[in-house]
Amino acid sequence: MSSPTDPSSSAVPYSPGEVLALISSGSAATRADIARITGLARSTVSQRVDALIAHGFVDEDNADGGSTGGRPPRRLQLRTEEHAVAGVDLGASHCRVALMDVGGAMLATREDPLSIADGPDVVLRHVERTMHTLLREAGREAGTLRSIGVGVPGPVEFSTGRPVDPPIMPGWHQYPIPEFFAAGFGVRALVDNDVNVMALGEQRRAFPDTRFLLYLKVGTGIGCGIIADGRLHRGARGCAGDIGHIRVGDQEEECRCGNSGCLEAVAGGAALAGRLAGLGLEAASGSDVVRLVKSGNREAVRMVREAGRAVGEVLAGLVNFFNPDTVVVGGALAAVHDQLLAGVREAVYRRSHPLATHVLRIEPSRTGENAAAVGAGILAIEHALSPAQVDGQLARAMA
């Protein structure tokens, strides 16, 4: 999951953590591979690898490593048995927790109905209990947990992991989520906006060869996660991609942010449900909109397609500006992607420059409802396997 870093940024060329990054990314499978890639002396490679084996990061087996004669090289692989992470997806009305090993394999998962409006104490205590339950189910000790990733439905200052004025999260403003998990599990928790971790999960799992990707979450609200040159882009303070409050044309619908004509107020699931309810239909949320579309209700189908056009109007500007090669649409309304994406594609291809759309793919999410939990888990894995983190652990162990 991790990727090698530039050795020139480290005081020690190709530190043990950077060597682990070569192994975990699949770039190196043997000691000879490491020597060839890094240019390190064989004795230095052995020193790095032996340290990683001694501290439980790497296994070395006797399988044939592609020898062309003589004694076959032993293969190196990431040790996953003693290293787990948790990915937490907190939605407006649900909590999904995924326990994964550092190789990315799913160990256990659970989803519960839970209102984010219940506040941080209630919600995070529930998450804590769920994590202990999943660790028991997977036969893992709490001490094997290395990191926790958390996605929340609101703006987050990533450097501190604290929500900032989240509109649907009363009581969460500046709440110290990382400190809560550090007290309970003794590990680092990384907290991000849910659409950012969705983008990360989608790119790493479904589109690993895509370097420039936009992930649109179209649910109760609308947001955008940005992968730029293979990295999650958060902007200066963590609020990049907040497209739900871009004004759409001459629309005047009032938005919960206090402005009017915002994309979320025009095309979000809550807005569509409100309009359908005004027509006498039973609709209180985006999931009700999906239900009506799937049942063939003409008004619901029409509104979702129009919502797709509104999203496409904004997306066309993003495509011209950012020039992604893939746009992924997820969230509750993506469950009726045939109707939604028809409107999105119509607007994007009409308003974007031909060069920007020449190889552009606009597709529904492949990770589906697990996108945020998986993405949060990957966020945790990439932290746990980062060279700085690994080198720090080795330094503390040898002190």
Short mmCIF file of C-alpha atoms in Angstrom, two decimals:
data_model
loop_
_atom_site.label_atom_id
_atom_site.label_comp_id
_atom_site.label_asym_id
_atom_site.label_seq_id
_atom_site.Cartn_x
_atom_site.Cartn_y
_atom_site.Cartn_z
CA MET A 1 0.00 0.00 0.00
CA SER A 2 2.87 2.31 0.73
CA SER A 3 5.12 3.80 -1.92
CA PRO A 4 8.86 4.48 -1.77
CA THR A 5 9.94 7.95 -0.81
CA ASP A 6 12.82 10.00 -2.15
CA PRO A 7 15.90 8.80 -0.26
CA SER A 8 17.48 12.24 -0.60
CA SER A 9 14.95 13.53 1.93
CA SER A 10 16.30 11.18 4.60
CA ALA A 11 19.53 11.49 6.58
CA VAL A 12 20.04 7.75 6.00
CA PRO A 13 19.84 6.68 2.31
CA TYR A 14 17.10 4.10 1.97
CA SER A 15 16.25 3.71 5.62
CA PRO A 16 14.56 0.51 6.83
CA GLY A 17 11.19 2.23 6.42
CA GLU A 18 11.96 3.07 2.80
CA VAL A 19 13.09 -0.51 2.19
CA LEU A 20 9.79 -1.71 3.65
CA ALA A 21 7.99 0.61 1.26
CA LEU A 22 9.71 -1.14 -1.66
CA ILE A 23 8.58 -4.51 -0.33
CA SER A 24 5.00 -3.52 0.54
CA SER A 25 4.45 -1.83 -2.82
CA GLY A 26 5.63 -4.94 -4.67
CA SER A 27 8.65 -3.16 -6.18
CA ALA A 28 11.08 -5.54 -4.48
CA ALA A 29 10.57 -9.23 -3.61
CA THR A 30 14.12 -10.28 -2.70
CA ARG A 31 17.25 -8.82 -1.14
CA ALA A 32 18.80 -8.79 -4.60
CA ASP A 33 15.88 -6.68 -5.87
CA ILE A 34 16.48 -4.17 -3.07
CA ALA A 35 20.20 -3.97 -3.85
CA ARG A 36 19.48 -3.48 -7.56
CA ILE A 37 16.86 -0.74 -7.00
CA THR A 38 18.67 1.16 -4.24
CA GLY A 39 22.32 0.65 -5.11
CA LEU A 40 22.98 -0.22 -1.46
CA ALA A 41 25.75 -2.65 -0.57
CA ARG A 42 24.60 -6.22 0.14
CA SER A 43 25.71 -5.87 3.75
CA THR A 44 23.59 -2.72 4.17
CA VAL A 45 20.58 -4.41 2.55
CA SER A 46 20.96 -7.32 4.96
CA GLN A 47 21.13 -4.93 7.89
CA ARG A 48 17.91 -3.19 6.82
CA VAL A 49 16.02 -6.40 6.04
CA ASP A 50 17.19 -8.19 9.19
CA ALA A 51 15.92 -5.27 11.30
CA LEU A 52 12.52 -5.41 9.58
CA ILE A 53 12.30 -9.19 10.12
CA ALA A 54 13.39 -8.94 13.76
CA HIS A 55 10.69 -6.39 14.55
CA GLY A 56 7.89 -8.27 12.80
CA PHE A 57 7.41 -6.14 9.68
CA VAL A 58 8.61 -8.64 7.09
CA ASP A 59 8.68 -12.40 6.52
CA GLU A 60 11.23 -14.19 4.35
CA ASP A 61 10.33 -17.57 2.93
CA ASN A 62 12.14 -20.20 0.92
CA ALA A 63 9.90 -20.18 -2.14
CA ASP A 64 11.54 -19.97 -5.55
CA GLY A 65 12.12 -16.28 -6.26
CA GLY A 66 12.87 -16.75 -9.94
CA SER A 67 16.42 -18.08 -9.65
CA THR A 68 18.25 -18.71 -12.90
CA GLY A 69 20.60 -21.20 -11.32
CA GLY A 70 22.15 -22.09 -7.98
CA ARG A 71 20.48 -21.43 -4.66
CA PRO A 72 17.06 -19.76 -5.16
CA PRO A 73 16.62 -16.38 -3.47
CA ARG A 74 14.22 -16.19 -0.56
CA ARG A 75 11.18 -14.00 -1.09
CA LEU A 76 10.31 -11.09 1.15
CA GLN A 77 6.74 -10.20 1.97
CA LEU A 78 4.89 -7.89 4.31
CA ARG A 79 4.01 -9.53 7.63
CA THR A 80 0.32 -8.96 8.27
CA GLU A 81 -0.56 -11.26 11.16
CA GLU A 82 0.47 -8.85 13.91
CA HIS A 83 -0.48 -5.58 12.23
CA ALA A 84 -4.09 -4.42 11.84
CA VAL A 85 -5.84 -1.12 11.15
CA ALA A 86 -9.41 0.10 11.42
CA GLY A 87 -11.35 2.16 8.90
CA VAL A 88 -14.34 4.05 10.30
CA ASP A 89 -17.09 5.52 8.13
CA LEU A 90 -19.39 7.87 10.06
CA GLY A 91 -22.37 8.96 7.99
CA ALA A 92 -25.34 11.11 8.82
CA SER A 93 -27.28 8.05 9.97
CA HIS A 94 -24.87 5.10 9.96
CA CYS A 95 -21.59 3.83 11.36
CA ARG A 96 -19.53 1.35 9.35
CA VAL A 97 -16.28 -0.06 10.73
CA ALA A 98 -13.83 -2.20 8.76
CA LEU A 99 -10.96 -4.09 10.39
CA MET A 100 -8.16 -4.74 7.89
CA ASP A 101 -4.63 -6.06 7.98
CA VAL A 102 -1.81 -3.85 6.71
CA GLY A 103 -1.82 -5.75 3.43
CA GLY A 104 -5.33 -4.45 2.79
CA ALA A 105 -7.23 -7.70 3.41
CA MET A 106 -10.60 -7.32 5.11
CA LEU A 107 -10.70 -9.13 8.47
CA ALA A 108 -14.13 -8.12 9.75
CA THR A 109 -16.74 -5.44 9.15
CA ARG A 110 -19.92 -4.18 10.73
CA GLU A 111 -22.51 -1.51 10.00
CA ASP A 112 -25.02 -0.08 12.49
CA PRO A 113 -27.66 2.64 12.27
CA LEU A 114 -26.37 5.60 14.25
CA SER A 115 -27.16 9.30 14.07
CA ILE A 116 -24.15 11.61 13.84
CA ALA A 117 -26.34 14.20 15.57
CA ASP A 118 -26.19 12.13 18.78
CA GLY A 119 -22.86 13.84 19.36
CA PRO A 120 -19.24 12.74 19.66
CA ASP A 121 -19.42 11.01 23.03
CA VAL A 122 -22.25 8.66 22.04
CA VAL A 123 -20.96 8.03 18.51
CA LEU A 124 -17.29 7.49 19.35
CA ARG A 125 -18.06 5.23 22.31
CA HIS A 126 -20.12 3.11 19.91
CA VAL A 127 -17.19 3.01 17.47
CA GLU A 128 -14.83 2.00 20.28
CA ARG A 129 -17.08 -0.89 21.32
CA THR A 130 -17.48 -2.00 17.71
CA MET A 131 -13.73 -2.02 17.15
CA HIS A 132 -13.19 -4.23 20.21
CA THR A 133 -15.92 -6.59 18.94
CA LEU A 134 -14.32 -6.84 15.48
CA LEU A 135 -10.88 -7.47 16.98
CA ARG A 136 -12.32 -10.38 18.98
CA GLU A 137 -14.13 -11.74 15.92
CA ALA A 138 -10.89 -11.63 13.91
CA GLY A 139 -8.86 -13.19 16.71
CA ARG A 140 -6.62 -10.16 17.00
CA GLU A 141 -5.37 -8.55 20.18
CA ALA A 142 -6.03 -4.83 20.66
CA GLY A 143 -2.25 -4.38 20.76
CA THR A 144 -2.01 -5.40 17.09
CA LEU A 145 -3.90 -2.26 16.04
CA ARG A 146 -1.43 0.11 14.39
CA SER A 147 -3.55 3.01 13.18
CA ILE A 148 -7.15 4.17 12.72
CA GLY A 149 -8.68 6.08 9.81
CA VAL A 150 -11.94 7.98 10.25
CA GLY A 151 -14.17 9.59 7.63
CA VAL A 152 -16.80 12.10 8.80
CA PRO A 153 -19.56 13.93 6.88
CA GLY A 154 -18.21 17.43 7.34
CA PRO A 155 -15.20 19.72 6.89
CA VAL A 156 -12.05 18.59 8.72
CA GLU A 157 -8.76 20.34 9.37
CA PHE A 158 -6.62 17.34 8.48
CA SER A 159 -3.52 18.46 10.37
CA THR A 160 -5.42 18.36 13.69
CA GLY A 161 -8.13 15.83 12.78
CA ARG A 162 -10.81 18.17 14.15
CA PRO A 163 -14.13 18.94 12.42
CA VAL A 164 -14.67 22.62 11.67
CA ASP A 165 -18.24 23.97 11.75
CA PRO A 166 -19.74 20.76 10.30
CA PRO A 167 -23.35 21.63 9.35
CA ILE A 168 -24.93 18.22 10.06
CA MET A 169 -22.74 17.35 13.07
CA PRO A 170 -24.00 19.36 16.06
CA GLY A 171 -21.59 19.28 18.98
CA TRP A 172 -18.61 18.15 16.88
CA HIS A 173 -16.96 21.50 16.15
CA GLN A 174 -13.26 21.24 17.07
CA TYR A 175 -13.87 17.94 18.88
CA PRO A 176 -10.50 16.15 19.40
CA ILE A 177 -11.32 12.87 17.65
CA PRO A 178 -7.67 11.73 17.37
CA GLU A 179 -7.15 12.23 21.09
CA PHE A 180 -10.21 10.10 21.86
CA PHE A 181 -8.78 7.12 19.98
CA ALA A 182 -5.25 7.70 21.26
CA ALA A 183 -6.60 7.42 24.81
CA GLY A 184 -8.52 4.23 24.06
CA PHE A 185 -6.09 2.39 21.79
CA GLY A 186 -2.75 4.17 22.06
CA VAL A 187 -2.44 4.69 18.30
CA ARG A 188 -2.67 7.55 15.85
CA ALA A 189 -6.09 8.28 14.35
CA LEU A 190 -6.27 10.19 11.08
CA VAL A 191 -9.54 12.00 10.49
CA ASP A 192 -10.70 13.29 7.11
CA ASN A 193 -13.80 14.33 5.25
CA ASP A 194 -15.72 11.26 4.07
CA VAL A 195 -15.50 12.07 0.38
CA ASN A 196 -11.70 12.32 0.61
CA VAL A 197 -11.39 8.81 2.00
CA MET A 198 -13.90 7.59 -0.59
CA ALA A 199 -11.68 9.00 -3.33
CA LEU A 200 -8.63 7.34 -1.79
CA GLY A 201 -10.36 3.96 -1.47
CA GLU A 202 -11.75 4.10 -5.00
CA GLN A 203 -8.43 5.01 -6.58
CA ARG A 204 -6.34 2.50 -4.64
CA ARG A 205 -8.77 -0.40 -5.01
CA ALA A 206 -10.61 0.14 -8.30
CA PHE A 207 -8.45 2.47 -10.41
CA PRO A 208 -4.83 1.94 -9.26
CA ASP A 209 -3.39 3.03 -12.60
CA THR A 210 -5.35 6.29 -12.62
CA ARG A 211 -3.25 9.27 -11.51
CA PHE A 212 -5.87 12.02 -11.82
CA LEU A 213 -9.30 11.14 -10.45
CA LEU A 214 -12.32 13.01 -9.14
CA TYR A 215 -14.75 11.22 -6.84
CA LEU A 216 -18.18 12.83 -6.65
CA LYS A 217 -20.36 11.90 -3.71
CA VAL A 218 -23.97 12.66 -4.55
CA GLY A 219 -26.06 11.94 -1.48
CA THR A 220 -27.78 14.17 1.04
CA GLY A 221 -25.01 16.64 0.23
CA ILE A 222 -22.55 16.81 -2.65
CA GLY A 223 -18.77 16.77 -2.36
CA CYS A 224 -15.71 15.96 -4.41
CA GLY A 225 -12.54 14.05 -3.51
CA ILE A 226 -9.46 14.85 -5.58
CA ILE A 227 -6.61 12.50 -6.48
CA ALA A 228 -3.81 14.49 -8.14
CA ASP A 229 -0.84 12.57 -9.53
CA GLY A 230 -1.77 9.60 -7.35
CA ARG A 231 -2.03 11.59 -4.11
CA LEU A 232 -5.06 12.79 -2.19
CA HIS A 233 -5.27 16.58 -2.56
CA ARG A 234 -6.81 18.41 0.39
CA GLY A 235 -5.82 22.00 -0.31
CA ALA A 236 -4.19 24.41 2.13
CA ARG A 237 -6.42 23.66 5.13
CA GLY A 238 -8.33 20.54 4.15
CA CYS A 239 -11.46 21.84 2.44
CA ALA A 240 -10.59 21.29 -1.23
CA GLY A 241 -13.45 19.75 -3.19
CA ASP A 242 -16.36 21.42 -1.40
CA ILE A 243 -18.34 21.77 -4.62
CA GLY A 244 -21.76 21.42 -3.01
CA HIS A 245 -21.89 25.17 -2.43
CA ILE A 246 -20.94 26.29 -5.93
CA ARG A 247 -23.77 28.30 -7.41
CA VAL A 248 -25.64 26.66 -10.29
CA GLY A 249 -26.87 28.96 -13.04
CA ASP A 250 -29.70 31.24 -11.98
CA GLN A 251 -31.20 28.83 -9.45
CA GLU A 252 -32.57 30.38 -6.26
CA GLU A 253 -33.20 27.40 -3.99
CA GLU A 254 -32.20 28.21 -0.42
CA CYS A 255 -29.28 26.20 0.94
CA ARG A 256 -28.58 25.20 4.53
CA CYS A 257 -25.34 27.20 4.29
CA GLY A 258 -27.38 30.41 4.13
CA ASN A 259 -26.84 31.13 0.44
CA SER A 260 -29.11 30.29 -2.49
CA GLY A 261 -28.67 28.35 -5.70
CA CYS A 262 -25.98 26.01 -4.32
CA LEU A 263 -25.49 22.72 -6.15
CA GLU A 264 -26.45 20.80 -2.99
CA ALA A 265 -29.74 22.72 -2.72
CA VAL A 266 -30.48 22.01 -6.37
CA ALA A 267 -29.30 18.42 -6.84
CA GLY A 268 -28.66 16.87 -3.41
CA GLY A 269 -30.70 13.90 -2.23
CA ALA A 270 -32.42 15.87 0.54
CA ALA A 271 -33.43 18.60 -1.92
CA LEU A 272 -34.89 16.09 -4.39
CA ALA A 273 -36.75 14.28 -1.60
CA GLY A 274 -38.26 17.58 -0.46
CA ARG A 275 -39.54 18.37 -3.96
CA LEU A 276 -41.00 14.90 -4.39
CA ALA A 277 -42.68 15.17 -0.98
CA GLY A 278 -44.16 18.47 -2.16
CA LEU A 279 -45.83 16.52 -4.99
CA GLY A 280 -47.47 14.23 -2.44
CA LEU A 281 -45.01 11.36 -2.75
CA GLU A 282 -43.50 9.57 0.24
CA ALA A 283 -39.94 10.84 0.27
CA ALA A 284 -37.84 12.02 3.21
CA SER A 285 -34.29 11.20 2.09
CA GLY A 286 -32.07 10.31 -0.82
CA SER A 287 -32.79 6.63 -0.28
CA ASP A 288 -36.49 7.34 -0.83
CA VAL A 289 -35.61 9.09 -4.09
CA VAL A 290 -33.72 5.96 -5.16
CA ARG A 291 -36.68 3.78 -4.22
CA LEU A 292 -39.06 5.88 -6.30
CA VAL A 293 -36.73 5.86 -9.31
CA LYS A 294 -36.34 2.08 -9.12
CA SER A 295 -40.13 1.71 -8.94
CA GLY A 296 -40.40 3.67 -12.19
CA ASN A 297 -41.89 6.90 -10.82
CA ARG A 298 -41.66 9.40 -13.68
CA GLU A 299 -41.23 12.49 -11.53
CA ALA A 300 -38.39 10.90 -9.59
CA VAL A 301 -36.68 9.76 -12.79
CA ARG A 302 -37.02 13.24 -14.30
CA MET A 303 -35.68 14.96 -11.19
CA VAL A 304 -32.68 12.66 -10.90
CA ARG A 305 -31.77 13.21 -14.54
CA GLU A 306 -32.10 16.99 -14.07
CA ALA A 307 -29.96 16.70 -10.94
CA GLY A 308 -27.36 14.90 -13.05
CA ARG A 309 -27.35 17.80 -15.50
CA ALA A 310 -26.83 20.30 -12.66
CA VAL A 311 -23.96 18.22 -11.28
CA GLY A 312 -22.58 17.97 -14.82
CA GLU A 313 -22.64 21.75 -15.23
CA VAL A 314 -20.34 22.13 -12.24
CA LEU A 315 -18.28 19.07 -13.16
CA ALA A 316 -17.65 20.46 -16.65
CA GLY A 317 -15.79 23.39 -15.09
CA LEU A 318 -13.78 20.99 -12.93
CA VAL A 319 -12.91 18.84 -15.95
CA ASN A 320 -11.67 21.88 -17.89
CA PHE A 321 -9.69 23.10 -14.87
CA PHE A 322 -8.27 19.85 -13.49
CA ASN A 323 -8.27 17.58 -16.56
CA PRO A 324 -8.87 14.23 -14.78
CA ASP A 325 -8.81 10.97 -16.70
CA THR A 326 -11.51 9.40 -14.49
CA VAL A 327 -14.57 10.73 -12.71
CA VAL A 328 -16.28 8.34 -10.29
CA VAL A 329 -19.78 9.00 -8.99
CA GLY A 330 -20.77 7.52 -5.63
CA GLY A 331 -23.10 8.28 -2.75
CA ALA A 332 -26.74 7.37 -2.24
CA LEU A 333 -27.98 8.64 -5.61
CA ALA A 334 -25.33 6.63 -7.45
CA ALA A 335 -27.59 3.63 -6.80
CA VAL A 336 -29.63 4.93 -9.77
CA HIS A 337 -26.55 5.76 -11.82
CA ASP A 338 -28.18 5.03 -15.18
CA GLN A 339 -30.42 8.07 -14.78
CA LEU A 340 -27.97 10.23 -12.83
CA LEU A 341 -24.94 9.64 -15.05
CA ALA A 342 -26.98 10.22 -18.21
CA GLY A 343 -27.53 13.80 -17.06
CA VAL A 344 -23.94 14.21 -15.83
CA ARG A 345 -22.40 12.98 -19.09
CA GLU A 346 -24.77 15.09 -21.18
CA ALA A 347 -23.64 18.32 -19.51
CA VAL A 348 -19.94 17.44 -19.23
CA TYR A 349 -19.48 16.45 -22.86
CA ARG A 350 -21.46 19.47 -24.05
CA ARG A 351 -19.54 22.05 -22.00
CA SER A 352 -16.01 20.67 -21.60
CA HIS A 353 -13.13 21.08 -24.04
CA PRO A 354 -12.74 18.12 -26.44
CA LEU A 355 -9.13 17.59 -25.36
CA ALA A 356 -10.22 17.34 -21.71
CA THR A 357 -12.83 14.69 -22.52
CA HIS A 358 -10.84 12.74 -25.11
CA VAL A 359 -10.01 9.88 -22.74
CA LEU A 360 -12.29 10.87 -19.86
CA ARG A 361 -14.22 8.09 -18.11
CA ILE A 362 -17.32 8.90 -16.03
CA GLU A 363 -18.31 5.79 -14.09
CA PRO A 364 -20.29 4.70 -11.03
CA SER A 365 -18.33 3.75 -7.93
CA ARG A 366 -16.95 0.22 -7.92
CA THR A 367 -16.35 0.10 -4.16
CA GLY A 368 -19.97 1.08 -3.47
CA GLU A 369 -21.18 1.44 0.09
CA ASN A 370 -17.83 0.30 1.49
CA ALA A 371 -15.91 3.14 -0.19
CA ALA A 372 -15.50 5.31 2.92
CA ALA A 373 -14.66 2.52 5.37
CA VAL A 374 -12.15 0.96 2.95
CA GLY A 375 -10.67 4.36 2.12
CA ALA A 376 -10.33 5.22 5.82
CA GLY A 377 -8.60 1.87 6.33
CA ILE A 378 -6.20 2.58 3.48
CA LEU A 379 -5.48 6.00 4.98
CA ALA A 380 -4.55 4.19 8.20
CA ILE A 381 -2.42 1.61 6.36
CA GLU A 382 -0.45 4.22 4.46
CA HIS A 383 0.26 5.99 7.73
CA ALA A 384 1.26 2.77 9.54
CA LEU A 385 3.63 1.76 6.73
CA SER A 386 5.05 5.20 6.03
CA PRO A 387 8.85 5.25 6.25
CA ALA A 388 8.82 7.89 9.00
CA GLN A 389 6.44 5.83 11.12
CA VAL A 390 8.34 2.56 10.61
CA ASP A 391 11.73 4.16 11.23
CA GLY A 392 10.38 5.76 14.40
CA GLN A 393 9.11 2.44 15.70
CA LEU A 394 12.43 0.75 15.01
CA ALA A 395 14.34 3.58 16.69
CA ARG A 396 12.15 3.36 19.80
CA ALA A 397 12.47 -0.44 19.91
CA MET A 398 16.25 -0.29 19.72
CA ALA A 399 16.69 2.59 22.16
#
